[in-house]
Amino acid sequence: MTTRPPTLDEVALRAGVSVGTVSRVINNRRHVSQKARQAVESAVAELGYVPNVAARSLASQRRGAVVLAISSDDPALFANLFFAEVITGVNAVMEETDLELLLILAAGERGRARLTRVLQSRGADGVMLLALRENDPLAKVAEAGNVPVVHGGRPLDKAPRWYVDADNRGGAREAVEYLISTGRRAIGTVTGPLDMHAGISRYLGFREAVALAGLADHRVAHADFSELGGATATARLLDEHPDLDALFVASDAMAAGALHVLRERGRSVPGDVAVVGFNDILTARHTRPALTTIRQPIVALGSEMTRMLVRVLAGEEPTPLILPTELVIRESA
């Protein structure tokens, strides 16, 4: 039986350092203490780790930079706590390396052209993609760059080689099952965009849960993950389904909008309508009432996609990663 070769993670564990430090030592990069370098070299020798030859040959040609490209051109994105937490996770791992981070907002032609110029000039060694839509041209630009591409969240139209995602479908199903367990029967949902994997996965999780309970799944309004979108969709649901007694909202930002509309309509929460969101951003703890939600590890999404790219650049072949979600019960349901 053939023995599996040791991985970069195993070298890091043996040496007691980060994967980024191992990568820097292997590729003979700067900013590594003598103590850490010796620990890595000892671990490499003990485990018999052999770096990928092709990756090593490319190391001298690298620019020492990676790109985080987000399929958005909205400057207000930086006020969105979801993206803020993702970037926090990205930066935490970047601090362990000597790589520079380039951030490009690239939903439009100008942003995509900027990414094309960076890649054609070999100004970056790899790309991380975030918030892609179905058939997003940003993915085609990144793939044409002939550098490793790691996705934060799966694209809707294909399964890429490297990605990190959360269990969106399972988390949504757990949210609705919780509402059902509290006696709710006229359950509606405000979905995210259905041309995004997260949006459609959370919608499918809702449908699975109500179907298994023998309940109707027609109380649905579609929105865009924004607070305004959530408010508009909730108003529409209340107009069309005045019997609504519970609401699964596919993001906390939209849930904040939903809570505002319910207050305006004189519906008590959770007395008349129970509400569950998704993400567990900081806002969820400060809504009135505090929001019951599905926590996805947003900071970890950023850190793990960055760690995955670092491993690829070091010659590893990491497998896709699905992060678990968790129900957080507060006052809204």
CSV table of N, CA, C and O in Angstrom, one decimal, residues 17 21 24-25 29-41:
chain,number,residue,atom,x,y,z
A,17,VAL,N,4.3,26.1,13.7
A,17,VAL,CA,4.2,27.4,13.1
A,17,VAL,C,3.0,27.4,12.2
A,17,VAL,O,2.4,26.4,12.0
A,21,THR,N,4.2,30.5,7.3
A,21,THR,CA,5.6,30.4,7.7
A,21,THR,C,6.3,29.3,7.0
A,21,THR,O,7.4,29.5,6.5
A,24,ARG,N,6.9,30.3,3.4
A,24,ARG,CA,8.0,31.2,3.2
A,24,ARG,C,9.3,30.5,3.3
A,24,ARG,O,10.2,30.9,2.6
A,25,VAL,N,9.4,29.6,4.3
A,25,VAL,CA,10.7,28.9,4.4
A,25,VAL,C,11.0,28.1,3.2
A,25,VAL,O,12.1,28.1,2.6
A,29,ARG,N,11.7,32.7,1.3
A,29,ARG,CA,11.2,34.1,1.4
A,29,ARG,C,11.8,34.7,2.6
A,29,ARG,O,12.3,34.1,3.6
A,30,ARG,N,11.6,36.0,2.7
A,30,ARG,CA,12.1,36.8,3.9
A,30,ARG,C,11.1,36.7,5.1
A,30,ARG,O,10.1,36.1,5.0
A,31,HIS,N,11.4,37.5,6.1
A,31,HIS,CA,10.5,37.7,7.3
A,31,HIS,C,10.2,36.4,8.0
A,31,HIS,O,9.1,36.1,8.4
A,32,VAL,N,11.2,35.6,8.2
A,32,VAL,CA,11.1,34.4,9.0
A,32,VAL,C,12.2,34.4,10.0
A,32,VAL,O,13.4,34.5,9.6
A,33,SER,N,11.9,34.2,11.3
A,33,SER,CA,13.0,34.2,12.3
A,33,SER,C,13.8,32.9,12.1
A,33,SER,O,13.4,31.9,11.6
A,34,GLN,N,15.0,33.0,12.6
A,34,GLN,CA,15.9,31.8,12.5
A,34,GLN,C,15.4,30.6,13.3
A,34,GLN,O,15.5,29.5,12.8
A,35,LYS,N,14.7,30.9,14.4
A,35,LYS,CA,14.1,29.8,15.2
A,35,LYS,C,13.0,29.1,14.4
A,35,LYS,O,13.0,27.9,14.3
A,36,ALA,N,12.2,29.9,13.8
A,36,ALA,CA,11.1,29.3,13.0
A,36,ALA,C,11.6,28.6,11.8
A,36,ALA,O,11.1,27.5,11.4
A,37,ARG,N,12.6,29.1,11.1
A,37,ARG,CA,13.2,28.5,9.9
A,37,ARG,C,13.8,27.1,10.3
A,37,ARG,O,13.6,26.1,9.6
A,38,GLN,N,14.5,27.1,11.4
A,38,GLN,CA,15.1,25.8,11.9
A,38,GLN,C,14.0,24.8,12.2
A,38,GLN,O,14.2,23.6,11.9
A,39,ALA,N,12.9,25.2,12.8
A,39,ALA,CA,11.9,24.3,13.2
A,39,ALA,C,11.2,23.7,11.9
A,39,ALA,O,10.9,22.5,11.9
A,40,VAL,N,11.0,24.6,10.9
A,40,VAL,CA,10.4,24.1,9.7
A,40,VAL,C,11.4,23.1,9.0
A,40,VAL,O,10.9,22.1,8.5
A,41,GLU,N,12.6,23.5,8.9
A,41,GLU,CA,13.6,22.6,8.2
A,41,GLU,C,13.7,21.3,8.9
A,41,GLU,O,13.8,20.2,8.2
